[in-house]
Amino acid sequence: MRPALVIMLKEPRPGRVKTRLGRDIGMVAAAWWFRHQTARLIRQVQDPRWHVILAIAPDRAGLASRVWPAHLPRIAQGGGDLGDRMARLMRVSPAGPVCIIGGDIPGVRKHHIARAFKALGAHDAVFGPALDGGYWLIGLRRMAAIPTGFLQGVRWSTADALSGSMATLPGARIALVDTLRDVDTAADLHAAR
């Protein structure tokens, strides 16, 4: 049983994806960047050691889109805030360890993903911190039931997102892996280059 890597993606349409970045560089440029960044990321993280699954939004348009590689399975993210969607993806993914990442992490490579799955061998959960206080990766070993309050009440897009998410896993053994940069603003984009 191979672990699963779920990549959360939005259809790269101007004004619907990377809107904070779009306020800095323009919505068309932000959507263009995201489309090319996600294509590169998908190529970089595919590996026979894990299944790659694309979690797409919006549900109907994303599942039918020709933007994403046809050979990879797709599932709908569903409704709710980021926590609702990630918790749902953890619950519906195939049995075994699952890690979830976004498409906006230019520095992620296979060895980062492998390190996260390795950490799940001795821990219940793993997070890949981001420089802004959030995180670029969350993973669960899924040997026990996922707590009902998992990822509820987290203040997303704040410096407290990581600590708030960790607090929803009381008593869990949590590992932290590599700190990487996600791209939310023009400053992040320039720093990532």
Short mmCIF file of N, CA and C in Angstrom, two decimals:
data_model
loop_
_atom_site.label_atom_id
_atom_site.label_comp_id
_atom_site.label_asym_id
_atom_site.label_seq_id
_atom_site.Cartn_x
_atom_site.Cartn_y
_atom_site.Cartn_z
N MET A 1 0.85 -1.18 0.00
CA MET A 1 0.00 0.00 0.00
C MET A 1 0.89 1.24 0.00
N ARG A 2 0.85 1.99 -1.09
CA ARG A 2 1.63 3.22 -1.20
C ARG A 2 0.89 4.37 -0.56
N PRO A 3 1.62 5.30 0.03
CA PRO A 3 0.97 6.49 0.57
C PRO A 3 0.44 7.36 -0.57
N ALA A 4 -0.38 8.34 -0.21
CA ALA A 4 -0.98 9.23 -1.20
C ALA A 4 -0.51 10.66 -0.97
N LEU A 5 -0.15 11.32 -2.05
CA LEU A 5 0.15 12.75 -2.04
C LEU A 5 -0.98 13.45 -2.76
N VAL A 6 -1.72 14.27 -2.03
CA VAL A 6 -2.84 15.01 -2.60
C VAL A 6 -2.36 16.44 -2.85
N ILE A 7 -2.55 16.91 -4.08
CA ILE A 7 -2.19 18.28 -4.44
C ILE A 7 -3.47 19.07 -4.63
N MET A 8 -3.67 20.07 -3.78
CA MET A 8 -4.87 20.92 -3.87
C MET A 8 -4.63 22.01 -4.91
N LEU A 9 -5.52 22.06 -5.91
CA LEU A 9 -5.37 23.01 -7.02
C LEU A 9 -6.68 23.71 -7.31
N LYS A 10 -6.57 24.95 -7.74
CA LYS A 10 -7.73 25.68 -8.25
C LYS A 10 -7.54 25.87 -9.74
N GLU A 11 -8.64 25.89 -10.45
CA GLU A 11 -8.61 26.17 -11.87
C GLU A 11 -7.94 27.54 -12.07
N PRO A 12 -6.89 27.63 -12.91
CA PRO A 12 -6.13 28.88 -13.02
C PRO A 12 -6.83 29.95 -13.86
N ARG A 13 -7.85 30.54 -13.28
CA ARG A 13 -8.60 31.60 -13.97
C ARG A 13 -8.35 32.93 -13.28
N PRO A 14 -8.10 33.99 -14.06
CA PRO A 14 -7.85 35.31 -13.46
C PRO A 14 -8.98 35.72 -12.52
N GLY A 15 -8.59 36.18 -11.35
CA GLY A 15 -9.56 36.62 -10.36
C GLY A 15 -10.12 35.51 -9.49
N ARG A 16 -9.79 34.25 -9.80
CA ARG A 16 -10.30 33.11 -9.03
C ARG A 16 -9.19 32.34 -8.34
N VAL A 17 -7.94 32.62 -8.70
CA VAL A 17 -6.80 31.92 -8.11
C VAL A 17 -5.71 32.94 -7.80
N LYS A 18 -5.02 32.74 -6.67
CA LYS A 18 -3.91 33.60 -6.25
C LYS A 18 -4.29 35.08 -6.29
N THR A 19 -5.42 35.41 -5.67
CA THR A 19 -5.91 36.79 -5.71
C THR A 19 -5.02 37.76 -4.92
N ARG A 20 -4.40 37.29 -3.83
CA ARG A 20 -3.48 38.19 -3.11
C ARG A 20 -2.29 38.53 -4.00
N LEU A 21 -1.74 37.55 -4.69
CA LEU A 21 -0.67 37.80 -5.64
C LEU A 21 -1.18 38.68 -6.78
N GLY A 22 -2.39 38.42 -7.22
CA GLY A 22 -2.99 39.19 -8.30
C GLY A 22 -3.15 40.66 -7.97
N ARG A 23 -3.39 40.99 -6.71
CA ARG A 23 -3.48 42.41 -6.33
C ARG A 23 -2.14 43.11 -6.51
N ASP A 24 -1.04 42.34 -6.45
CA ASP A 24 0.30 42.91 -6.62
C ASP A 24 0.75 42.94 -8.07
N ILE A 25 0.48 41.87 -8.83
CA ILE A 25 1.04 41.77 -10.18
C ILE A 25 -0.02 41.73 -11.28
N GLY A 26 -1.28 41.75 -10.91
CA GLY A 26 -2.38 41.66 -11.88
C GLY A 26 -2.95 40.24 -11.88
N MET A 27 -4.25 40.15 -12.04
CA MET A 27 -4.93 38.85 -11.94
C MET A 27 -4.56 37.90 -13.08
N VAL A 28 -4.37 38.43 -14.30
CA VAL A 28 -3.99 37.58 -15.43
C VAL A 28 -2.59 37.02 -15.20
N ALA A 29 -1.67 37.86 -14.76
CA ALA A 29 -0.29 37.41 -14.51
C ALA A 29 -0.26 36.39 -13.38
N ALA A 30 -1.06 36.58 -12.34
CA ALA A 30 -1.10 35.63 -11.22
C ALA A 30 -1.64 34.28 -11.67
N ALA A 31 -2.69 34.28 -12.49
CA ALA A 31 -3.25 33.02 -12.99
C ALA A 31 -2.25 32.33 -13.91
N TRP A 32 -1.56 33.09 -14.76
CA TRP A 32 -0.55 32.52 -15.65
C TRP A 32 0.56 31.88 -14.81
N TRP A 33 1.06 32.61 -13.79
CA TRP A 33 2.11 32.06 -12.94
C TRP A 33 1.65 30.76 -12.29
N PHE A 34 0.43 30.75 -11.74
CA PHE A 34 -0.07 29.56 -11.05
C PHE A 34 -0.19 28.38 -12.00
N ARG A 35 -0.68 28.61 -13.19
CA ARG A 35 -0.82 27.51 -14.16
C ARG A 35 0.53 26.86 -14.46
N HIS A 36 1.54 27.69 -14.70
CA HIS A 36 2.86 27.15 -15.03
C HIS A 36 3.57 26.60 -13.80
N GLN A 37 3.39 27.22 -12.66
CA GLN A 37 3.97 26.72 -11.42
C GLN A 37 3.42 25.34 -11.07
N THR A 38 2.10 25.17 -11.20
CA THR A 38 1.52 23.87 -10.83
C THR A 38 1.94 22.77 -11.81
N ALA A 39 2.06 23.10 -13.08
CA ALA A 39 2.52 22.09 -14.05
C ALA A 39 3.92 21.63 -13.69
N ARG A 40 4.78 22.57 -13.33
CA ARG A 40 6.15 22.24 -12.94
C ARG A 40 6.16 21.43 -11.64
N LEU A 41 5.37 21.84 -10.67
CA LEU A 41 5.31 21.15 -9.38
C LEU A 41 4.84 19.70 -9.56
N ILE A 42 3.81 19.49 -10.35
CA ILE A 42 3.30 18.13 -10.57
C ILE A 42 4.39 17.25 -11.16
N ARG A 43 5.13 17.77 -12.14
CA ARG A 43 6.23 16.99 -12.72
C ARG A 43 7.30 16.68 -11.67
N GLN A 44 7.59 17.64 -10.81
CA GLN A 44 8.67 17.50 -9.84
C GLN A 44 8.35 16.52 -8.71
N VAL A 45 7.09 16.34 -8.38
CA VAL A 45 6.77 15.50 -7.21
C VAL A 45 6.24 14.12 -7.56
N GLN A 46 6.00 13.83 -8.82
CA GLN A 46 5.55 12.49 -9.18
C GLN A 46 6.68 11.49 -8.91
N ASP A 47 6.33 10.38 -8.26
CA ASP A 47 7.33 9.40 -7.86
C ASP A 47 6.62 8.07 -7.66
N PRO A 48 7.25 6.95 -8.00
CA PRO A 48 6.59 5.65 -7.82
C PRO A 48 6.40 5.27 -6.35
N ARG A 49 7.01 5.99 -5.43
CA ARG A 49 6.85 5.67 -4.00
C ARG A 49 5.50 6.09 -3.45
N TRP A 50 4.77 6.95 -4.15
CA TRP A 50 3.45 7.39 -3.68
C TRP A 50 2.53 7.66 -4.87
N HIS A 51 1.23 7.59 -4.57
CA HIS A 51 0.19 7.96 -5.55
C HIS A 51 0.04 9.48 -5.51
N VAL A 52 -0.10 10.10 -6.65
CA VAL A 52 -0.43 11.53 -6.72
C VAL A 52 -1.89 11.64 -7.11
N ILE A 53 -2.63 12.41 -6.32
CA ILE A 53 -4.06 12.65 -6.56
C ILE A 53 -4.25 14.16 -6.61
N LEU A 54 -4.97 14.64 -7.60
CA LEU A 54 -5.26 16.07 -7.71
C LEU A 54 -6.62 16.35 -7.11
N ALA A 55 -6.65 17.25 -6.13
CA ALA A 55 -7.91 17.70 -5.52
C ALA A 55 -8.22 19.06 -6.13
N ILE A 56 -9.28 19.12 -6.91
CA ILE A 56 -9.55 20.24 -7.79
C ILE A 56 -10.73 21.08 -7.31
N ALA A 57 -10.61 22.40 -7.51
CA ALA A 57 -11.71 23.34 -7.28
C ALA A 57 -11.74 24.32 -8.46
N PRO A 58 -12.88 24.83 -8.85
CA PRO A 58 -14.20 24.42 -8.39
C PRO A 58 -14.51 22.98 -8.84
N ASP A 59 -15.36 22.36 -8.08
CA ASP A 59 -15.57 20.92 -8.25
C ASP A 59 -15.90 20.51 -9.68
N ARG A 60 -16.98 21.02 -10.23
CA ARG A 60 -17.45 20.56 -11.54
C ARG A 60 -16.50 20.97 -12.66
N ALA A 61 -16.15 22.26 -12.71
CA ALA A 61 -15.27 22.74 -13.79
C ALA A 61 -13.88 22.15 -13.67
N GLY A 62 -13.38 22.02 -12.46
CA GLY A 62 -12.04 21.48 -12.26
C GLY A 62 -11.92 20.03 -12.66
N LEU A 63 -12.95 19.25 -12.38
CA LEU A 63 -12.91 17.83 -12.73
C LEU A 63 -12.93 17.63 -14.24
N ALA A 64 -13.56 18.56 -14.97
CA ALA A 64 -13.66 18.44 -16.42
C ALA A 64 -12.53 19.17 -17.16
N SER A 65 -11.71 19.90 -16.44
CA SER A 65 -10.69 20.75 -17.05
C SER A 65 -9.64 19.95 -17.82
N ARG A 66 -9.13 20.57 -18.90
CA ARG A 66 -8.03 19.98 -19.65
C ARG A 66 -6.69 20.58 -19.24
N VAL A 67 -6.69 21.43 -18.22
CA VAL A 67 -5.46 22.05 -17.74
C VAL A 67 -4.58 21.02 -17.03
N TRP A 68 -5.20 20.10 -16.29
CA TRP A 68 -4.46 19.17 -15.45
C TRP A 68 -4.12 17.89 -16.21
N PRO A 69 -3.01 17.25 -15.87
CA PRO A 69 -2.61 16.02 -16.57
C PRO A 69 -3.71 14.95 -16.51
N ALA A 70 -4.03 14.40 -17.65
CA ALA A 70 -5.13 13.44 -17.75
C ALA A 70 -4.82 12.11 -17.06
N HIS A 71 -3.55 11.78 -16.88
CA HIS A 71 -3.20 10.47 -16.32
C HIS A 71 -3.31 10.43 -14.79
N LEU A 72 -3.52 11.56 -14.15
CA LEU A 72 -3.61 11.59 -12.69
C LEU A 72 -5.07 11.61 -12.24
N PRO A 73 -5.40 10.83 -11.21
CA PRO A 73 -6.78 10.85 -10.71
C PRO A 73 -7.11 12.20 -10.09
N ARG A 74 -8.39 12.58 -10.20
CA ARG A 74 -8.88 13.85 -9.66
C ARG A 74 -10.04 13.59 -8.73
N ILE A 75 -10.09 14.39 -7.69
CA ILE A 75 -11.25 14.40 -6.80
C ILE A 75 -11.63 15.84 -6.56
N ALA A 76 -12.89 16.06 -6.25
CA ALA A 76 -13.38 17.41 -5.95
C ALA A 76 -13.00 17.78 -4.52
N GLN A 77 -12.63 19.04 -4.32
CA GLN A 77 -12.32 19.51 -2.97
C GLN A 77 -13.58 19.65 -2.13
N GLY A 78 -14.70 20.00 -2.74
CA GLY A 78 -15.92 20.23 -1.98
C GLY A 78 -15.94 21.62 -1.38
N GLY A 79 -16.97 21.90 -0.60
CA GLY A 79 -17.18 23.23 -0.06
C GLY A 79 -16.52 23.44 1.29
N GLY A 80 -16.68 24.66 1.80
CA GLY A 80 -16.16 25.01 3.11
C GLY A 80 -14.84 25.75 3.03
N ASP A 81 -14.31 26.09 4.22
CA ASP A 81 -13.03 26.78 4.25
C ASP A 81 -11.90 25.79 4.01
N LEU A 82 -10.68 26.28 4.02
CA LEU A 82 -9.54 25.42 3.74
C LEU A 82 -9.48 24.23 4.70
N GLY A 83 -9.76 24.46 5.97
CA GLY A 83 -9.74 23.37 6.94
C GLY A 83 -10.78 22.31 6.66
N ASP A 84 -11.99 22.74 6.30
CA ASP A 84 -13.05 21.79 5.95
C ASP A 84 -12.63 20.92 4.77
N ARG A 85 -12.04 21.57 3.75
CA ARG A 85 -11.66 20.84 2.54
C ARG A 85 -10.50 19.88 2.80
N MET A 86 -9.48 20.32 3.57
CA MET A 86 -8.35 19.42 3.86
C MET A 86 -8.79 18.25 4.74
N ALA A 87 -9.64 18.52 5.73
CA ALA A 87 -10.12 17.43 6.59
C ALA A 87 -10.91 16.42 5.77
N ARG A 88 -11.75 16.88 4.85
CA ARG A 88 -12.52 15.98 3.99
C ARG A 88 -11.57 15.15 3.12
N LEU A 89 -10.55 15.78 2.55
CA LEU A 89 -9.61 15.05 1.71
C LEU A 89 -8.88 13.98 2.51
N MET A 90 -8.53 14.28 3.75
CA MET A 90 -7.88 13.27 4.60
C MET A 90 -8.81 12.09 4.84
N ARG A 91 -10.09 12.37 4.99
CA ARG A 91 -11.04 11.29 5.31
C ARG A 91 -11.40 10.44 4.10
N VAL A 92 -11.37 11.00 2.89
CA VAL A 92 -11.80 10.25 1.71
C VAL A 92 -10.65 9.65 0.91
N SER A 93 -9.42 9.97 1.28
CA SER A 93 -8.26 9.43 0.55
C SER A 93 -8.11 7.94 0.79
N PRO A 94 -7.42 7.24 -0.10
CA PRO A 94 -7.21 5.80 0.07
C PRO A 94 -6.53 5.50 1.41
N ALA A 95 -6.71 4.29 1.92
CA ALA A 95 -6.13 3.88 3.20
C ALA A 95 -4.62 4.09 3.19
N GLY A 96 -4.09 4.43 4.36
CA GLY A 96 -2.65 4.63 4.50
C GLY A 96 -2.30 6.09 4.71
N PRO A 97 -1.01 6.39 4.83
CA PRO A 97 -0.57 7.76 5.07
C PRO A 97 -0.94 8.68 3.91
N VAL A 98 -1.30 9.92 4.26
CA VAL A 98 -1.67 10.92 3.26
C VAL A 98 -0.97 12.23 3.60
N CYS A 99 -0.39 12.86 2.61
CA CYS A 99 0.13 14.22 2.73
C CYS A 99 -0.60 15.09 1.72
N ILE A 100 -0.88 16.32 2.13
CA ILE A 100 -1.54 17.29 1.27
C ILE A 100 -0.62 18.49 1.10
N ILE A 101 -0.48 18.94 -0.14
CA ILE A 101 0.26 20.17 -0.43
C ILE A 101 -0.58 21.04 -1.34
N GLY A 102 -0.19 22.30 -1.46
CA GLY A 102 -0.79 23.22 -2.41
C GLY A 102 0.07 23.30 -3.65
N GLY A 103 -0.37 24.05 -4.62
CA GLY A 103 0.36 24.18 -5.87
C GLY A 103 1.31 25.36 -5.93
N ASP A 104 1.40 26.12 -4.84
CA ASP A 104 2.14 27.39 -4.87
C ASP A 104 3.46 27.35 -4.11
N ILE A 105 4.14 26.20 -4.13
CA ILE A 105 5.42 26.05 -3.43
C ILE A 105 6.51 25.74 -4.45
N PRO A 106 7.18 26.76 -4.99
CA PRO A 106 8.16 26.52 -6.04
C PRO A 106 9.33 25.63 -5.62
N GLY A 107 9.69 25.62 -4.35
CA GLY A 107 10.88 24.88 -3.93
C GLY A 107 10.67 23.43 -3.58
N VAL A 108 9.44 22.92 -3.61
CA VAL A 108 9.21 21.54 -3.19
C VAL A 108 9.76 20.56 -4.22
N ARG A 109 10.41 19.51 -3.69
CA ARG A 109 10.98 18.46 -4.52
C ARG A 109 10.62 17.10 -3.93
N LYS A 110 10.93 16.05 -4.65
CA LYS A 110 10.61 14.70 -4.19
C LYS A 110 11.21 14.40 -2.82
N HIS A 111 12.43 14.85 -2.58
CA HIS A 111 13.06 14.52 -1.29
C HIS A 111 12.32 15.17 -0.12
N HIS A 112 11.66 16.30 -0.34
CA HIS A 112 10.85 16.91 0.72
C HIS A 112 9.64 16.03 1.05
N ILE A 113 9.00 15.52 -0.01
CA ILE A 113 7.83 14.67 0.18
C ILE A 113 8.25 13.35 0.85
N ALA A 114 9.35 12.78 0.38
CA ALA A 114 9.84 11.52 0.96
C ALA A 114 10.15 11.70 2.45
N ARG A 115 10.74 12.83 2.82
CA ARG A 115 11.05 13.09 4.22
C ARG A 115 9.77 13.18 5.06
N ALA A 116 8.72 13.78 4.51
CA ALA A 116 7.44 13.88 5.23
C ALA A 116 6.83 12.50 5.44
N PHE A 117 6.81 11.66 4.40
CA PHE A 117 6.26 10.31 4.56
C PHE A 117 7.10 9.49 5.54
N LYS A 118 8.41 9.67 5.51
CA LYS A 118 9.28 8.95 6.45
C LYS A 118 8.95 9.37 7.89
N ALA A 119 8.71 10.65 8.11
CA ALA A 119 8.36 11.14 9.45
C ALA A 119 7.07 10.49 9.95
N LEU A 120 6.16 10.17 9.05
CA LEU A 120 4.90 9.54 9.46
C LEU A 120 5.10 8.10 9.92
N GLY A 121 6.27 7.54 9.70
CA GLY A 121 6.56 6.21 10.22
C GLY A 121 6.63 6.18 11.73
N ALA A 122 7.00 7.30 12.35
CA ALA A 122 7.15 7.36 13.80
C ALA A 122 6.27 8.43 14.45
N HIS A 123 5.45 9.13 13.64
CA HIS A 123 4.61 10.21 14.15
C HIS A 123 3.19 10.05 13.61
N ASP A 124 2.25 10.68 14.30
CA ASP A 124 0.85 10.65 13.87
C ASP A 124 0.57 11.67 12.77
N ALA A 125 1.31 12.78 12.81
CA ALA A 125 1.09 13.87 11.88
C ALA A 125 2.42 14.52 11.53
N VAL A 126 2.45 15.19 10.40
CA VAL A 126 3.63 15.92 9.97
C VAL A 126 3.19 17.23 9.33
N PHE A 127 3.97 18.27 9.57
CA PHE A 127 3.74 19.57 8.94
C PHE A 127 5.03 20.05 8.32
N GLY A 128 4.92 20.68 7.17
CA GLY A 128 6.03 21.39 6.54
C GLY A 128 5.78 22.87 6.72
N PRO A 129 6.46 23.50 7.67
CA PRO A 129 6.20 24.92 7.93
C PRO A 129 6.54 25.81 6.73
N ALA A 130 5.82 26.91 6.62
CA ALA A 130 6.13 27.95 5.64
C ALA A 130 6.72 29.14 6.41
N LEU A 131 7.41 29.98 5.71
CA LEU A 131 8.09 31.11 6.35
C LEU A 131 7.12 32.12 6.96
N ASP A 132 5.87 32.13 6.49
CA ASP A 132 4.91 33.14 6.96
C ASP A 132 4.08 32.69 8.16
N GLY A 133 4.41 31.55 8.76
CA GLY A 133 3.64 31.06 9.90
C GLY A 133 2.59 30.03 9.54
N GLY A 134 2.41 29.82 8.26
CA GLY A 134 1.50 28.78 7.79
C GLY A 134 2.28 27.51 7.52
N TYR A 135 1.80 26.73 6.58
CA TYR A 135 2.51 25.50 6.22
C TYR A 135 2.22 25.14 4.78
N TRP A 136 3.19 24.44 4.19
CA TRP A 136 3.07 24.03 2.79
C TRP A 136 2.65 22.56 2.68
N LEU A 137 2.75 21.81 3.79
CA LEU A 137 2.41 20.39 3.78
C LEU A 137 1.79 20.02 5.11
N ILE A 138 0.77 19.17 5.03
CA ILE A 138 0.19 18.54 6.21
C ILE A 138 0.02 17.06 5.87
N GLY A 139 0.37 16.22 6.82
CA GLY A 139 0.23 14.79 6.58
C GLY A 139 -0.26 14.08 7.83
N LEU A 140 -1.02 13.02 7.62
CA LEU A 140 -1.50 12.18 8.72
C LEU A 140 -1.17 10.73 8.43
N ARG A 141 -0.77 10.03 9.47
CA ARG A 141 -0.50 8.60 9.37
C ARG A 141 -1.81 7.83 9.21
N ARG A 142 -2.86 8.29 9.84
CA ARG A 142 -4.21 7.74 9.76
C ARG A 142 -4.30 6.32 10.30
N MET A 143 -3.62 6.07 11.42
CA MET A 143 -3.75 4.78 12.09
C MET A 143 -4.91 4.80 13.09
N ALA A 144 -5.38 5.98 13.42
CA ALA A 144 -6.52 6.15 14.34
C ALA A 144 -7.51 7.09 13.66
N ALA A 145 -8.68 7.21 14.24
CA ALA A 145 -9.70 8.10 13.69
C ALA A 145 -9.21 9.54 13.72
N ILE A 146 -9.56 10.29 12.70
CA ILE A 146 -9.22 11.71 12.65
C ILE A 146 -10.15 12.44 13.62
N PRO A 147 -9.59 13.27 14.50
CA PRO A 147 -10.44 13.96 15.49
C PRO A 147 -11.55 14.77 14.81
N THR A 148 -12.71 14.83 15.47
CA THR A 148 -13.84 15.56 14.87
C THR A 148 -13.56 17.04 14.70
N GLY A 149 -12.73 17.63 15.54
CA GLY A 149 -12.41 19.05 15.44
C GLY A 149 -11.20 19.35 14.59
N PHE A 150 -10.74 18.35 13.82
CA PHE A 150 -9.54 18.52 13.01
C PHE A 150 -9.66 19.70 12.06
N LEU A 151 -8.73 20.65 12.18
CA LEU A 151 -8.61 21.86 11.36
C LEU A 151 -9.80 22.81 11.48
N GLN A 152 -10.56 22.70 12.57
CA GLN A 152 -11.68 23.61 12.80
C GLN A 152 -11.19 24.80 13.63
N GLY A 153 -11.66 25.98 13.30
CA GLY A 153 -11.34 27.18 14.06
C GLY A 153 -9.95 27.74 13.80
N VAL A 154 -9.27 27.26 12.77
CA VAL A 154 -7.94 27.77 12.44
C VAL A 154 -8.08 29.11 11.73
N ARG A 155 -7.23 30.05 12.09
CA ARG A 155 -7.23 31.36 11.41
C ARG A 155 -6.29 31.27 10.21
N TRP A 156 -6.88 31.00 9.06
CA TRP A 156 -6.12 30.80 7.83
C TRP A 156 -5.52 32.10 7.35
N SER A 157 -4.42 32.01 6.61
CA SER A 157 -3.71 33.16 6.06
C SER A 157 -3.21 34.11 7.15
N THR A 158 -2.86 33.55 8.30
CA THR A 158 -2.26 34.33 9.38
C THR A 158 -0.99 33.63 9.84
N ALA A 159 -0.23 34.31 10.67
CA ALA A 159 0.99 33.73 11.23
C ALA A 159 0.68 32.62 12.23
N ASP A 160 -0.60 32.44 12.58
CA ASP A 160 -1.00 31.41 13.56
C ASP A 160 -1.57 30.15 12.92
N ALA A 161 -1.55 30.06 11.59
CA ALA A 161 -2.19 28.92 10.92
C ALA A 161 -1.54 27.59 11.32
N LEU A 162 -0.22 27.54 11.40
CA LEU A 162 0.46 26.30 11.76
C LEU A 162 0.15 25.91 13.20
N SER A 163 0.34 26.82 14.13
CA SER A 163 0.08 26.49 15.55
C SER A 163 -1.39 26.16 15.77
N GLY A 164 -2.27 26.87 15.10
CA GLY A 164 -3.70 26.59 15.23
C GLY A 164 -4.07 25.22 14.69
N SER A 165 -3.46 24.82 13.58
CA SER A 165 -3.72 23.50 13.00
C SER A 165 -3.18 22.40 13.90
N MET A 166 -1.98 22.60 14.44
CA MET A 166 -1.39 21.60 15.33
C MET A 166 -2.25 21.43 16.58
N ALA A 167 -2.87 22.50 17.05
CA ALA A 167 -3.72 22.43 18.25
C ALA A 167 -4.96 21.59 18.03
N THR A 168 -5.35 21.35 16.76
CA THR A 168 -6.54 20.53 16.50
C THR A 168 -6.22 19.04 16.52
N LEU A 169 -4.97 18.70 16.85
CA LEU A 169 -4.55 17.29 16.95
C LEU A 169 -4.05 17.02 18.37
N PRO A 170 -4.92 17.13 19.37
CA PRO A 170 -4.48 16.96 20.76
C PRO A 170 -3.91 15.56 21.01
N GLY A 171 -2.76 15.52 21.67
CA GLY A 171 -2.14 14.25 22.01
C GLY A 171 -1.41 13.56 20.88
N ALA A 172 -1.44 14.13 19.68
CA ALA A 172 -0.77 13.50 18.54
C ALA A 172 0.74 13.76 18.60
N ARG A 173 1.49 12.78 18.15
CA ARG A 173 2.94 12.95 17.97
C ARG A 173 3.13 13.63 16.61
N ILE A 174 3.66 14.87 16.64
CA ILE A 174 3.75 15.69 15.44
C ILE A 174 5.21 15.94 15.08
N ALA A 175 5.55 15.73 13.82
CA ALA A 175 6.89 16.03 13.30
C ALA A 175 6.81 17.27 12.43
N LEU A 176 7.89 18.03 12.44
CA LEU A 176 8.04 19.15 11.52
C LEU A 176 9.17 18.82 10.56
N VAL A 177 8.93 19.06 9.28
CA VAL A 177 9.96 18.83 8.27
C VAL A 177 10.40 20.16 7.70
N ASP A 178 11.01 20.14 6.53
CA ASP A 178 11.62 21.32 5.92
C ASP A 178 10.69 22.54 5.89
N THR A 179 11.25 23.70 6.15
CA THR A 179 10.54 24.97 6.00
C THR A 179 10.75 25.46 4.58
N LEU A 180 9.65 25.69 3.86
CA LEU A 180 9.71 26.18 2.49
C LEU A 180 8.86 27.45 2.36
N ARG A 181 9.02 28.11 1.24
CA ARG A 181 8.29 29.35 0.96
C ARG A 181 7.12 29.05 0.03
N ASP A 182 5.94 29.51 0.43
CA ASP A 182 4.82 29.50 -0.51
C ASP A 182 4.72 30.90 -1.10
N VAL A 183 3.98 31.04 -2.17
CA VAL A 183 3.89 32.32 -2.86
C VAL A 183 2.47 32.86 -2.73
N ASP A 184 2.36 33.93 -1.95
CA ASP A 184 1.08 34.60 -1.77
C ASP A 184 1.11 36.04 -2.27
N THR A 185 2.30 36.65 -2.32
CA THR A 185 2.45 38.05 -2.69
C THR A 185 3.59 38.22 -3.68
N ALA A 186 3.72 39.42 -4.25
CA ALA A 186 4.83 39.69 -5.16
C ALA A 186 6.16 39.57 -4.46
N ALA A 187 6.24 39.96 -3.19
CA ALA A 187 7.49 39.81 -2.42
C ALA A 187 7.87 38.34 -2.30
N ASP A 188 6.88 37.46 -2.06
CA ASP A 188 7.15 36.02 -2.01
C ASP A 188 7.66 35.52 -3.36
N LEU A 189 7.05 35.99 -4.42
CA LEU A 189 7.44 35.56 -5.76
C LEU A 189 8.88 35.96 -6.07
N HIS A 190 9.24 37.19 -5.74
CA HIS A 190 10.62 37.65 -5.98
C HIS A 190 11.61 36.88 -5.11
N ALA A 191 11.25 36.60 -3.87
CA ALA A 191 12.14 35.86 -2.97
C ALA A 191 12.31 34.41 -3.44
N ALA A 192 11.28 33.84 -4.03
CA ALA A 192 11.34 32.45 -4.50
C ALA A 192 12.23 32.30 -5.73
N ARG A 193 12.42 33.40 -6.46
CA ARG A 193 13.27 33.34 -7.65
C ARG A 193 14.69 33.36 -7.22
#
